[in-house]
């Protein structure tokens, strides 16, 4: 089950407060405290990469062709690899030959993330067996010659990784996020770290900046950092005592801007297909909806709620992150919003924030705004308007929502203002429509009387081809 240990928040806050001095004194202090010495700077050819978190257990009914469809969509988005998340679940593990075959046949990459929370701790021999079996595949993502491996938690089994690494030669970048960066490094087995922190807490618009700063500080200049980015979070699965939302709204735009500023070695998108937590960017697929039944969800809150539009910007953003420059070949717009105002229906017992993370709790409507959010990929300035129920409102771009140089992602939003009805978002320039999304209606009528805190996402591209480039400043 997706949870952190109850003391995670205090430990991470203590880390952030403790950050002082430059990298060299800090590295000396870490070595005195028993941390392993930092590895040498990587040789040439160790480029940046973007991964998408892939829930293997959701695809137990998939065949090779269905894996190829998802892989093809990921490749179109310029995603480099799927991070296969799986617990000790033999039915999911049995799918590995098929997904590796699909990846080999399409030139795609995969890597493992061993989930130590969903079904308990992994026996180290089982981990070794799986790595020795699948890491030699040309489809397995490698950092240099080493297969890259991650986890979801598992700090209690950290010492197993001394032997696992010795026998498999893997490069180990776990998510030991429950104990923070300093304590994760103190295990003495990590080559780098992945932080699961991808969502703001409470009504903050952005992820707490001190979290990234903590990881970057303790990792120093030579250990790689894998940053998490996610567009949304809402879950209501009573079987696992999960029923909360975190603030989404502008998160997809804001977090990518932070990534473009940091430019870490790796980025992991959470997620491709974790439908139970509503942060999927992959296509809806009924074969993957089993979690709503055995999770005893009050209703299927992803049905008819596509998130594919969030991939529209990825080729541009990923190229800009990886190479420092990116081209626009076709302008477009993506929009997202909740289908129900915050006051509509019953909250379903959902809270904003979660007590399992030691967070202050809110009503979801206190942290999630009633607004239509939009991002446009443009070669130059343009205007935007939003119609809700036939009432047109001229939109605007945020103060920090206009790209330097005019080429890139423009971002803004307009409030519902208590309006309901069909939503139409139009980007126009000089009297001509650049791109337009006709979205689902906002309504106060909720499924079974329960508010759906998930987002509906739509996108559209211009019919005309164009060409413009942007470069990071």
mmCIF file of N, CA, C and O in Angstrom, residues 290-326:
data_model
loop_
_atom_site.group_PDB
_atom_site.id
_atom_site.type_symbol
_atom_site.label_atom_id
_atom_site.label_comp_id
_atom_site.label_asym_id
_atom_site.label_seq_id
_atom_site.Cartn_x
_atom_site.Cartn_y
_atom_site.Cartn_z
ATOM 1 N N UNK A 290 -9.281 -3.363 -12.316
ATOM 2 C CA UNK A 290 -9.579 -4.295 -11.237
ATOM 3 C C UNK A 290 -9.460 -3.698 -9.851
ATOM 4 O O UNK A 290 -10.150 -4.126 -8.919
ATOM 5 N N UNK A 291 -8.596 -2.687 -9.694
ATOM 6 C CA UNK A 291 -8.382 -2.098 -8.367
ATOM 7 C C UNK A 291 -9.659 -1.509 -7.787
ATOM 8 O O UNK A 291 -9.834 -1.474 -6.563
ATOM 9 N N UNK A 292 -10.563 -1.065 -8.639
ATOM 10 C CA UNK A 292 -11.784 -0.442 -8.130
ATOM 11 C C UNK A 292 -12.729 -1.472 -7.523
ATOM 12 O O UNK A 292 -13.491 -1.156 -6.608
ATOM 13 N N UNK A 293 -12.647 -2.708 -8.020
ATOM 14 C CA UNK A 293 -13.476 -3.767 -7.453
ATOM 15 C C UNK A 293 -12.881 -4.294 -6.158
ATOM 16 O O UNK A 293 -13.536 -4.278 -5.112
ATOM 17 N N UNK A 294 -11.615 -4.759 -6.203
ATOM 18 C CA UNK A 294 -11.066 -5.314 -4.974
ATOM 19 C C UNK A 294 -10.610 -4.247 -3.997
ATOM 20 O O UNK A 294 -10.367 -4.529 -2.828
ATOM 21 N N UNK A 295 -10.536 -2.990 -4.441
ATOM 22 C CA UNK A 295 -10.287 -1.892 -3.514
ATOM 23 C C UNK A 295 -11.553 -1.339 -2.897
ATOM 24 O O UNK A 295 -11.500 -0.453 -2.051
ATOM 25 N N UNK A 296 -12.723 -1.874 -3.340
ATOM 26 C CA UNK A 296 -14.040 -1.486 -2.829
ATOM 27 C C UNK A 296 -14.283 0.015 -2.970
ATOM 28 O O UNK A 296 -14.818 0.672 -2.065
ATOM 29 N N UNK A 297 -13.883 0.554 -4.129
ATOM 30 C CA UNK A 297 -14.142 1.969 -4.406
ATOM 31 C C UNK A 297 -15.646 2.211 -4.484
ATOM 32 O O UNK A 297 -16.396 1.348 -4.957
ATOM 33 N N UNK A 298 -16.126 3.374 -4.045
ATOM 34 C CA UNK A 298 -17.562 3.652 -4.120
ATOM 35 C C UNK A 298 -18.069 3.738 -5.552
ATOM 36 O O UNK A 298 -19.249 3.517 -5.812
ATOM 37 N N UNK A 299 -17.171 4.055 -6.490
ATOM 38 C CA UNK A 299 -17.480 4.081 -7.915
ATOM 39 C C UNK A 299 -16.155 4.121 -8.668
ATOM 40 O O UNK A 299 -15.097 4.378 -8.079
ATOM 41 N N UNK A 300 -16.208 3.866 -9.969
ATOM 42 C CA UNK A 300 -15.002 3.913 -10.793
ATOM 43 C C UNK A 300 -14.756 5.367 -11.187
ATOM 44 O O UNK A 300 -15.380 5.888 -12.108
ATOM 45 N N UNK A 301 -13.837 6.008 -10.499
ATOM 46 C CA UNK A 301 -13.638 7.443 -10.698
ATOM 47 C C UNK A 301 -12.700 7.778 -11.857
ATOM 48 O O UNK A 301 -12.380 8.952 -12.065
ATOM 49 N N UNK A 302 -12.279 6.772 -12.633
ATOM 50 C CA UNK A 302 -11.512 7.065 -13.849
ATOM 51 C C UNK A 302 -12.308 6.766 -15.119
ATOM 52 O O UNK A 302 -11.858 7.107 -16.218
ATOM 53 N N UNK A 303 -13.467 6.141 -14.986
ATOM 54 C CA UNK A 303 -14.287 5.826 -16.157
ATOM 55 C C UNK A 303 -14.650 7.109 -16.899
ATOM 56 O O UNK A 303 -15.155 8.065 -16.304
ATOM 57 N N UNK A 304 -14.370 7.151 -18.200
ATOM 58 C CA UNK A 304 -14.654 8.321 -19.045
ATOM 59 C C UNK A 304 -13.922 9.577 -18.567
ATOM 60 O O UNK A 304 -14.381 10.701 -18.804
ATOM 61 N N UNK A 305 -12.788 9.381 -17.907
ATOM 62 C CA UNK A 305 -11.977 10.505 -17.426
ATOM 63 C C UNK A 305 -10.569 10.387 -18.008
ATOM 64 O O UNK A 305 -9.602 10.073 -17.305
ATOM 65 N N UNK A 306 -10.410 10.603 -19.307
ATOM 66 C CA UNK A 306 -9.093 10.432 -19.937
ATOM 67 C C UNK A 306 -8.085 11.461 -19.448
ATOM 68 O O UNK A 306 -8.437 12.598 -19.118
ATOM 69 N N UNK A 307 -6.827 11.037 -19.419
ATOM 70 C CA UNK A 307 -5.712 11.925 -19.082
ATOM 71 C C UNK A 307 -4.690 11.998 -20.217
ATOM 72 O O UNK A 307 -3.601 12.546 -20.026
ATOM 73 N N UNK A 308 -5.030 11.452 -21.370
ATOM 74 C CA UNK A 308 -4.075 11.416 -22.488
ATOM 75 C C UNK A 308 -3.553 12.801 -22.851
ATOM 76 O O UNK A 308 -2.412 12.940 -23.296
ATOM 77 N N UNK A 309 -4.384 13.820 -22.675
ATOM 78 C CA UNK A 309 -3.983 15.171 -23.056
ATOM 79 C C UNK A 309 -2.733 15.656 -22.359
ATOM 80 O O UNK A 309 -2.009 16.507 -22.896
ATOM 81 N N UNK A 310 -2.459 15.136 -21.170
ATOM 82 C CA UNK A 310 -1.249 15.562 -20.460
ATOM 83 C C UNK A 310 0.024 15.155 -21.194
ATOM 84 O O UNK A 310 1.102 15.677 -20.902
ATOM 85 N N UNK A 311 -0.089 14.233 -22.149
ATOM 86 C CA UNK A 311 1.099 13.849 -22.921
ATOM 87 C C UNK A 311 1.395 14.825 -24.054
ATOM 88 O O UNK A 311 2.475 14.755 -24.653
ATOM 89 N N UNK A 312 0.458 15.710 -24.372
ATOM 90 C CA UNK A 312 0.634 16.599 -25.522
ATOM 91 C C UNK A 312 1.927 17.409 -25.436
ATOM 92 O O UNK A 312 2.624 17.603 -26.440
ATOM 93 N N UNK A 313 2.251 17.875 -24.244
ATOM 94 C CA UNK A 313 3.412 18.749 -24.072
ATOM 95 C C UNK A 313 4.719 17.987 -23.891
ATOM 96 O O UNK A 313 5.797 18.592 -23.930
ATOM 97 N N UNK A 314 4.637 16.676 -23.664
ATOM 98 C CA UNK A 314 5.831 15.938 -23.250
ATOM 99 C C UNK A 314 6.958 15.914 -24.274
ATOM 100 O O UNK A 314 8.127 16.066 -23.885
ATOM 101 N N UNK A 315 6.715 15.716 -25.566
ATOM 102 C CA UNK A 315 7.862 15.724 -26.486
ATOM 103 C C UNK A 315 8.677 17.012 -26.388
ATOM 104 O O UNK A 315 9.918 16.970 -26.376
ATOM 105 N N UNK A 316 7.987 18.137 -26.291
ATOM 106 C CA UNK A 316 8.683 19.415 -26.173
ATOM 107 C C UNK A 316 9.401 19.526 -24.831
ATOM 108 O O UNK A 316 10.595 19.868 -24.768
ATOM 109 N N UNK A 317 8.699 19.228 -23.739
ATOM 110 C CA UNK A 317 9.285 19.387 -22.407
ATOM 111 C C UNK A 317 10.445 18.427 -22.181
ATOM 112 O O UNK A 317 11.476 18.799 -21.603
ATOM 113 N N UNK A 318 10.287 17.186 -22.622
ATOM 114 C CA UNK A 318 11.352 16.204 -22.419
ATOM 115 C C UNK A 318 12.585 16.563 -23.233
ATOM 116 O O UNK A 318 13.719 16.482 -22.740
ATOM 117 N N UNK A 319 12.400 16.977 -24.477
ATOM 118 C CA UNK A 319 13.555 17.391 -25.278
ATOM 119 C C UNK A 319 14.249 18.597 -24.660
ATOM 120 O O UNK A 319 15.489 18.675 -24.629
ATOM 121 N N UNK A 320 13.463 19.545 -24.158
ATOM 122 C CA UNK A 320 14.051 20.737 -23.547
ATOM 123 C C UNK A 320 14.842 20.364 -22.300
ATOM 124 O O UNK A 320 15.944 20.883 -22.062
ATOM 125 N N UNK A 321 14.298 19.459 -21.498
ATOM 126 C CA UNK A 321 14.995 18.987 -20.295
ATOM 127 C C UNK A 321 16.273 18.230 -20.653
ATOM 128 O O UNK A 321 17.334 18.443 -20.052
ATOM 129 N N UNK A 322 16.205 17.339 -21.638
ATOM 130 C CA UNK A 322 17.345 16.481 -21.941
ATOM 131 C C UNK A 322 18.447 17.203 -22.702
ATOM 132 O O UNK A 322 19.639 17.010 -22.430
ATOM 133 N N UNK A 323 18.065 18.033 -23.650
ATOM 134 C CA UNK A 323 19.048 18.600 -24.576
ATOM 135 C C UNK A 323 19.232 20.110 -24.449
ATOM 136 O O UNK A 323 20.140 20.668 -25.066
ATOM 137 N N UNK A 324 18.359 20.769 -23.684
ATOM 138 C CA UNK A 324 18.462 22.217 -23.545
ATOM 139 C C UNK A 324 17.837 22.981 -24.685
ATOM 140 O O UNK A 324 17.823 24.213 -24.677
ATOM 141 N N UNK A 325 17.299 22.275 -25.665
ATOM 142 C CA UNK A 325 16.617 22.911 -26.788
ATOM 143 C C UNK A 325 15.518 21.980 -27.281
ATOM 144 O O UNK A 325 15.619 20.752 -27.133
ATOM 145 N N UNK A 326 14.450 22.560 -27.837
ATOM 146 C CA UNK A 326 13.326 21.758 -28.324
ATOM 147 C C UNK A 326 12.608 22.521 -29.418
ATOM 148 O O UNK A 326 12.631 23.757 -29.459
#
